[in-house]
Short mmCIF file of C-alpha atoms and ligand atoms in Angstrom, two decimals:
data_model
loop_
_atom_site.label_atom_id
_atom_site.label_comp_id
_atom_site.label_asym_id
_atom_site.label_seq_id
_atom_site.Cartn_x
_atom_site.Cartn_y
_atom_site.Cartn_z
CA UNK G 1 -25.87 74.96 -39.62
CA UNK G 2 -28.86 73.34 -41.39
CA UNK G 3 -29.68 71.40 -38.81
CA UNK G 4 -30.10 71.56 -35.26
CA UNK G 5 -29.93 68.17 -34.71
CA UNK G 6 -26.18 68.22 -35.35
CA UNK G 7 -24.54 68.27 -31.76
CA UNK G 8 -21.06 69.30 -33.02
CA UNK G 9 -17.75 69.25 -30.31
CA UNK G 10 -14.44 70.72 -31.33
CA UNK G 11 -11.48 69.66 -29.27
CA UNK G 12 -8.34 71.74 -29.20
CA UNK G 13 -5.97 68.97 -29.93
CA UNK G 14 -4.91 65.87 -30.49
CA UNK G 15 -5.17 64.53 -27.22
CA UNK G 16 -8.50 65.98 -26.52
CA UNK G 17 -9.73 64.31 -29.44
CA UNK G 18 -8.82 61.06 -28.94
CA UNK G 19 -10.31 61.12 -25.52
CA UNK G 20 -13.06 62.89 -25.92
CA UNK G 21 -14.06 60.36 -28.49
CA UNK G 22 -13.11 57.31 -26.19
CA UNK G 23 -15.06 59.01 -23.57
CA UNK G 24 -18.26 59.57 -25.74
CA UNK G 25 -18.38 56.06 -26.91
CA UNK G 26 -18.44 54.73 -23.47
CA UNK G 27 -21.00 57.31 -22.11
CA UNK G 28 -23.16 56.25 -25.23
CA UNK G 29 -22.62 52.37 -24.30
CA UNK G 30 -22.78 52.29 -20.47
CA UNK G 31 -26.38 52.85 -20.00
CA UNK G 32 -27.38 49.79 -22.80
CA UNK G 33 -27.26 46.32 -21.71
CA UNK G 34 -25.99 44.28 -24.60
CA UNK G 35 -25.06 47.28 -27.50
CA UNK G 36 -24.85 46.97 -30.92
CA UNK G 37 -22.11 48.94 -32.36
CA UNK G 38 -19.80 48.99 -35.71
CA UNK G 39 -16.46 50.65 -35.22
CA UNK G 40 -14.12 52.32 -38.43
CA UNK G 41 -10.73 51.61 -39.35
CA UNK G 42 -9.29 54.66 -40.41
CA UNK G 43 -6.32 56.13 -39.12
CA UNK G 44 -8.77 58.55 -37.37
CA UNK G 45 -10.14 56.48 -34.82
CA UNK G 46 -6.86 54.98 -33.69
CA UNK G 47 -6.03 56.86 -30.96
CA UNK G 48 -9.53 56.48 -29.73
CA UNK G 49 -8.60 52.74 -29.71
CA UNK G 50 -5.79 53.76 -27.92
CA UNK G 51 -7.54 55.26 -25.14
CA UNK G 52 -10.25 52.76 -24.64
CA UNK G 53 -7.95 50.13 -24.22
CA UNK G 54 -5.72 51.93 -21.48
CA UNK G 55 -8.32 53.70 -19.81
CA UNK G 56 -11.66 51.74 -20.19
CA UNK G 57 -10.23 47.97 -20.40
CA UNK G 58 -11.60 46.94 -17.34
CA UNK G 59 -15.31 48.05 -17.76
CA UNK G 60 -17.74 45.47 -17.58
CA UNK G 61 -19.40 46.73 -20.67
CA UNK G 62 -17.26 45.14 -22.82
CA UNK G 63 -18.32 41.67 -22.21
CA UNK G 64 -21.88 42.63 -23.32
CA UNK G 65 -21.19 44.57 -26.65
CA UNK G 66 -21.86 43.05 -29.91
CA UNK G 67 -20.01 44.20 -32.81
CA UNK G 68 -21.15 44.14 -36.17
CA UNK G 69 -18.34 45.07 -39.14
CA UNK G 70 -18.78 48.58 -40.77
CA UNK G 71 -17.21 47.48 -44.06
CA UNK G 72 -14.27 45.12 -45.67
CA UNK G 73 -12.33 44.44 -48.45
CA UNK G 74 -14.01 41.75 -51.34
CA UNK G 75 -11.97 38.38 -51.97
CA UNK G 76 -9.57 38.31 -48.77
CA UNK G 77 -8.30 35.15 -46.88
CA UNK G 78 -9.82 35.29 -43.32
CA UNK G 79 -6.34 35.89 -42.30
CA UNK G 80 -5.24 38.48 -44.41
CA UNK G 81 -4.03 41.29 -42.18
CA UNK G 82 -5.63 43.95 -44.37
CA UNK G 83 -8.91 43.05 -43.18
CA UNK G 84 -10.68 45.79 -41.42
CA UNK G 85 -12.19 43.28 -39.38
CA UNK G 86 -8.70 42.17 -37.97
CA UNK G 87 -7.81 45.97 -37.93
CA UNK G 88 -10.35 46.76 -35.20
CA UNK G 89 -10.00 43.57 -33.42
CA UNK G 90 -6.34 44.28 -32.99
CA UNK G 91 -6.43 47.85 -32.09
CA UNK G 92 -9.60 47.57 -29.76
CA UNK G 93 -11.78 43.89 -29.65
CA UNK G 94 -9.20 41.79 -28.40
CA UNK G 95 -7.52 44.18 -26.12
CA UNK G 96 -10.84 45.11 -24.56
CA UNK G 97 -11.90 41.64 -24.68
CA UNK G 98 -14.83 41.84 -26.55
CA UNK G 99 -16.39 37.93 -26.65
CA UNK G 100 -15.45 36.50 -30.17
CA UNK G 101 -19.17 34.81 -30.09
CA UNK G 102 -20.47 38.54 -30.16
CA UNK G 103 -18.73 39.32 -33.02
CA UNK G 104 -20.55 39.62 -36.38
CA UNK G 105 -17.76 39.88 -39.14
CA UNK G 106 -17.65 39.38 -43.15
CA UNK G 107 -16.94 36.80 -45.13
CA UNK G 108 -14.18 38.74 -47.21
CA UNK G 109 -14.06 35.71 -49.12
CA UNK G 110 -17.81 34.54 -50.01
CA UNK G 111 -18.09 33.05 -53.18
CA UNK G 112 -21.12 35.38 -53.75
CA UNK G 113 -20.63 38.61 -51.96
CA UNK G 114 -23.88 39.66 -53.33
CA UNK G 115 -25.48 36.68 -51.22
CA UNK G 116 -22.45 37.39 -48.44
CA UNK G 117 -24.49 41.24 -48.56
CA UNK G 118 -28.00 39.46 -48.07
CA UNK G 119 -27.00 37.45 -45.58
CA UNK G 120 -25.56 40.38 -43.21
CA UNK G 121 -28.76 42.45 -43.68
CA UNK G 122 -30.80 40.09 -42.95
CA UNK G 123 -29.19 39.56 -39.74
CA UNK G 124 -28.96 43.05 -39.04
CA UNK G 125 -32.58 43.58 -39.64
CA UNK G 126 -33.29 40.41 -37.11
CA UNK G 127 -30.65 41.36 -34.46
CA UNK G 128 -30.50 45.35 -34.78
CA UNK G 129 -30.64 48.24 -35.42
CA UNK G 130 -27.70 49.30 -34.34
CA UNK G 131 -27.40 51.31 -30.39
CA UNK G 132 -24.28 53.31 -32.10
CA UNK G 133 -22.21 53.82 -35.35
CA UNK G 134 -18.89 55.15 -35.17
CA UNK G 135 -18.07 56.14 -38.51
CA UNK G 136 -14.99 58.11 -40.21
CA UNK G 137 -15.48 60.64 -43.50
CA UNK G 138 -13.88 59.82 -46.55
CA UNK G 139 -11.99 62.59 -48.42
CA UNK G 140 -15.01 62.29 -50.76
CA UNK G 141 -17.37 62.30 -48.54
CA UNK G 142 -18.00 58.45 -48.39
CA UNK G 143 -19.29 56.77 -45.10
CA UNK G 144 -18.18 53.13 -44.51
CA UNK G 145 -17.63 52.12 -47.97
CA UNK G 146 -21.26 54.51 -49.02
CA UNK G 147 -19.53 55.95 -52.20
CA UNK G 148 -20.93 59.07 -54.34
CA UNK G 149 -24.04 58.09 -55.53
CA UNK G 150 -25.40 55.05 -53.18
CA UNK G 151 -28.92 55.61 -52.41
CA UNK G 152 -30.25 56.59 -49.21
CA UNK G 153 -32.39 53.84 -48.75
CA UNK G 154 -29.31 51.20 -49.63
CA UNK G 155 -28.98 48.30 -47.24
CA UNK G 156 -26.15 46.10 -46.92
CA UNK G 157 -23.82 45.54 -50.34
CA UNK G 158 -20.64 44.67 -52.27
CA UNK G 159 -19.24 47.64 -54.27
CA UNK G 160 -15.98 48.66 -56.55
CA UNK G 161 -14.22 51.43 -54.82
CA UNK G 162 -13.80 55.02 -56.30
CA UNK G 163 -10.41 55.72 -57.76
CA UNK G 164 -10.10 58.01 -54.91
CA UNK G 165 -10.52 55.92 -52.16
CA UNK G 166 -7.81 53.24 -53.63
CA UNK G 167 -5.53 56.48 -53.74
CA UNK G 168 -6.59 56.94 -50.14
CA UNK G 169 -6.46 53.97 -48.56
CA UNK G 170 -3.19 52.92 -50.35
CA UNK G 171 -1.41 54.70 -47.71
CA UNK G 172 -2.35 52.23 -45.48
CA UNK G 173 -0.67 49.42 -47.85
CA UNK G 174 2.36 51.35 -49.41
CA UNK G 175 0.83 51.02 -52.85
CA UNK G 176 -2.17 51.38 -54.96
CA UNK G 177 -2.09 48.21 -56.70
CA UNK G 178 -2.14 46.14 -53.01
CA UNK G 179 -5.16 47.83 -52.26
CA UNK G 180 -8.13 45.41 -53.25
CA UNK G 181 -10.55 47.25 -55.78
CA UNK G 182 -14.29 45.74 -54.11
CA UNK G 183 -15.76 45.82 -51.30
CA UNK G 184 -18.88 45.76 -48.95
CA UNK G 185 -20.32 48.21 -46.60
CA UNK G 186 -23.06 48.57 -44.33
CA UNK G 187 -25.64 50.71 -46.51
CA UNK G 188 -26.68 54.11 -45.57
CA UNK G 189 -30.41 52.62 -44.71
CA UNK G 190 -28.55 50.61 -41.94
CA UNK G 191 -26.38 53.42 -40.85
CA UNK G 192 -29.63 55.94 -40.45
CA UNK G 193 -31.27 53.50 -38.21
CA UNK G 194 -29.04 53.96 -35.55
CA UNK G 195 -30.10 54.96 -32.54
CA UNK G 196 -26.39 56.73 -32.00
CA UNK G 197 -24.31 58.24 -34.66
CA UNK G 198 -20.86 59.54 -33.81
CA UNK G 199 -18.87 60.67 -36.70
CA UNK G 200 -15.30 61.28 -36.47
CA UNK G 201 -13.28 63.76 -38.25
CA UNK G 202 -10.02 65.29 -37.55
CA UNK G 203 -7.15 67.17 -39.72
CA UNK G 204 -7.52 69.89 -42.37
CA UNK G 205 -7.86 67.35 -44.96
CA UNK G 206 -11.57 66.84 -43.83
CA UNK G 207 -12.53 70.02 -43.40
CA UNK G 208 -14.02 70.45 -46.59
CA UNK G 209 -15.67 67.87 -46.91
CA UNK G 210 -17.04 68.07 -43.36
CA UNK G 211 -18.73 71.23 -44.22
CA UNK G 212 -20.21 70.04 -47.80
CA UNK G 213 -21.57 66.65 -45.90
CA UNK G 214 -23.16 69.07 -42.83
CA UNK G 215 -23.98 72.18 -44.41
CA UNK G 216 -24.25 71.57 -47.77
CA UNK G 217 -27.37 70.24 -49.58
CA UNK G 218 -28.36 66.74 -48.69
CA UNK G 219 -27.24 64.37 -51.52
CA UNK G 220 -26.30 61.54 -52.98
CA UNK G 221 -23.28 62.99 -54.24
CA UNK G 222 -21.84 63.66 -50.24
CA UNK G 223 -23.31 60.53 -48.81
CA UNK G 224 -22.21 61.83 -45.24
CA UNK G 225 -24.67 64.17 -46.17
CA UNK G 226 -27.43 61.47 -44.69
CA UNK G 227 -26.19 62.69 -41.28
CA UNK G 228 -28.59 66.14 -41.50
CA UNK G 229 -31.43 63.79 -41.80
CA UNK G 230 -31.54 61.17 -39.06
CA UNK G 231 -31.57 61.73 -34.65
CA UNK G 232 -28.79 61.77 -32.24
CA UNK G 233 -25.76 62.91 -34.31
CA UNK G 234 -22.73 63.97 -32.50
CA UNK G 235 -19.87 65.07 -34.57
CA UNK G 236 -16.41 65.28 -33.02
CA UNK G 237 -14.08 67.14 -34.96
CA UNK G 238 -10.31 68.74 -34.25
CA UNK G 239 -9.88 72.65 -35.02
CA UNK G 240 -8.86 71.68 -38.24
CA UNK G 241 -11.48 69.97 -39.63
CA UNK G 242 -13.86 71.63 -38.38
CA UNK G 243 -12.63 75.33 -39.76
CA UNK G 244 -15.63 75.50 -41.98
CA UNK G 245 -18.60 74.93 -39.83
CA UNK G 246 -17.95 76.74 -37.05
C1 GLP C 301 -11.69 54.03 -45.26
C2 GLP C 301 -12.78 53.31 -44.48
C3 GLP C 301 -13.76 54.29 -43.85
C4 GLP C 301 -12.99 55.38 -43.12
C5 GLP C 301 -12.15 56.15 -44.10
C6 GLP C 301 -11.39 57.35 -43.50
O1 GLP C 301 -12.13 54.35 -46.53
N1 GLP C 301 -13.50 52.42 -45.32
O2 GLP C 301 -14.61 53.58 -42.97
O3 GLP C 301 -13.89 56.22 -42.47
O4 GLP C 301 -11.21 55.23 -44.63
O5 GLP C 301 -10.11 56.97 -43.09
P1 GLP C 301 -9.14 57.93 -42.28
O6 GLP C 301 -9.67 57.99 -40.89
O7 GLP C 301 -7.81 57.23 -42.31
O8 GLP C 301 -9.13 59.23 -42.97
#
């Protein structure tokens, strides 16, 4: 392991994983009075949802979190149900009851993303950084929507998505071509400010990429490779992804 900053928990399956990640979210959150978190879509993090809301619902923590979106498609109707932003709030905002006044979402539908982009960093630099970031891996190593190649020291921005993650995230839409081809992302600059970092990271599929982001050489190219660099890491990963760093 290149870095020892890395605290890295394996669960032995599916279950475990799903509540091991619930439970390390709300041991992060508990002790913080009003959090700042942004939460993935994914279909990794679902069962973590899952958990939360049956077993955490009625913590009083949730009426003091604020949630900030991770990243979202360019040039959707508010309404449009493949919205990240309506993805997490179904599987885990509203069922936990998170206020909608502490919600910071965006505007899928700016007329100028670039200015939509400005406008959430600027509020992240008045109101953050961030207490935690959940994130997911990408199959290419993207965090959020932080494809190949973003800078380090990007903030907030709108972005055309890789060929490979419109393959990838077309299963969540039954085809390609219904998968929108921009989006926006908190930047990596935003992501390595904060103060919590748990990545997520489960089947064999990741387990490649898992390794390059943790062990290989910190790059541009992995842009989960960011995690070696910053505090307070903790990676949770099933046996499967995590066959190649342990
Ligand atoms: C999308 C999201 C990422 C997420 C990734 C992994 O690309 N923009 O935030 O981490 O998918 O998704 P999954 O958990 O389904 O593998």
């Amino acid at each position: 392991m290149s870095s020892a900053k890395l605290r890295i928990i394996v669960t032995d399956n599916e279950k475990d994983f799903h509540q091991r990640a619930a439970s390390l979210v709300v041991e992060t959150l508990q002790p913080l009075d009003n959090p700042l978190v942004t939460l993935p879509t994914g279909m990794t993090p679902v069962g973590m949802y899952r958990v939360l809301v049956a077993e955490y619902r009625d913590l009083p923590l949730w009426q003091n979190l604020r949630f900030v979106g991770l990243d979202e498609y360019v040039g959707l109707p508010p309404g449009d149900p493949r919205l990240f932003y309506l993805w997490v709030a179904r599987e885990c905002l509203d069922p936990l009851s998170v206020p909608l006044e502490n919600r910071m979402r965006f505007a899928s539908d700016a007329p100028d993303i670039d200015a939509e982009a400005q406008r959430m960093n600027q509020w992240l630099l008045a109101h953050g950084p961030l207490d935690l970031a959940v994130v997911g891996i990408g199959g290419n190593g993207h965090i959020a929507f932080n494809e190949p190649g973003t800078p380090y020291e990007s903030g907030v921005h709108a972005l055309t998505l890789t060929p490979e993650s419109i393959r990838s995230n077309a299963r969540y839409w039954g085809r390609e071509d219904h998968v929108p081809r921009r989006g926006i992302t908190l930047g990596l600059s935003n992501l390595a400010a904060a103060r919590h970092t748990i990545v997520l990271a489960s089947g064999a599929g990741k387990s490649e990429i898992l390794a390059r982001a943790l062990t290989g050489p910190v790059t541009v190219d992995v842009p989960a490779s960011y995690l070696q660099t910053i505090s307070n890491v903790t990676i949770l990963a099933d046996k499967a992804a995590a066959e190649h760093i342990i």
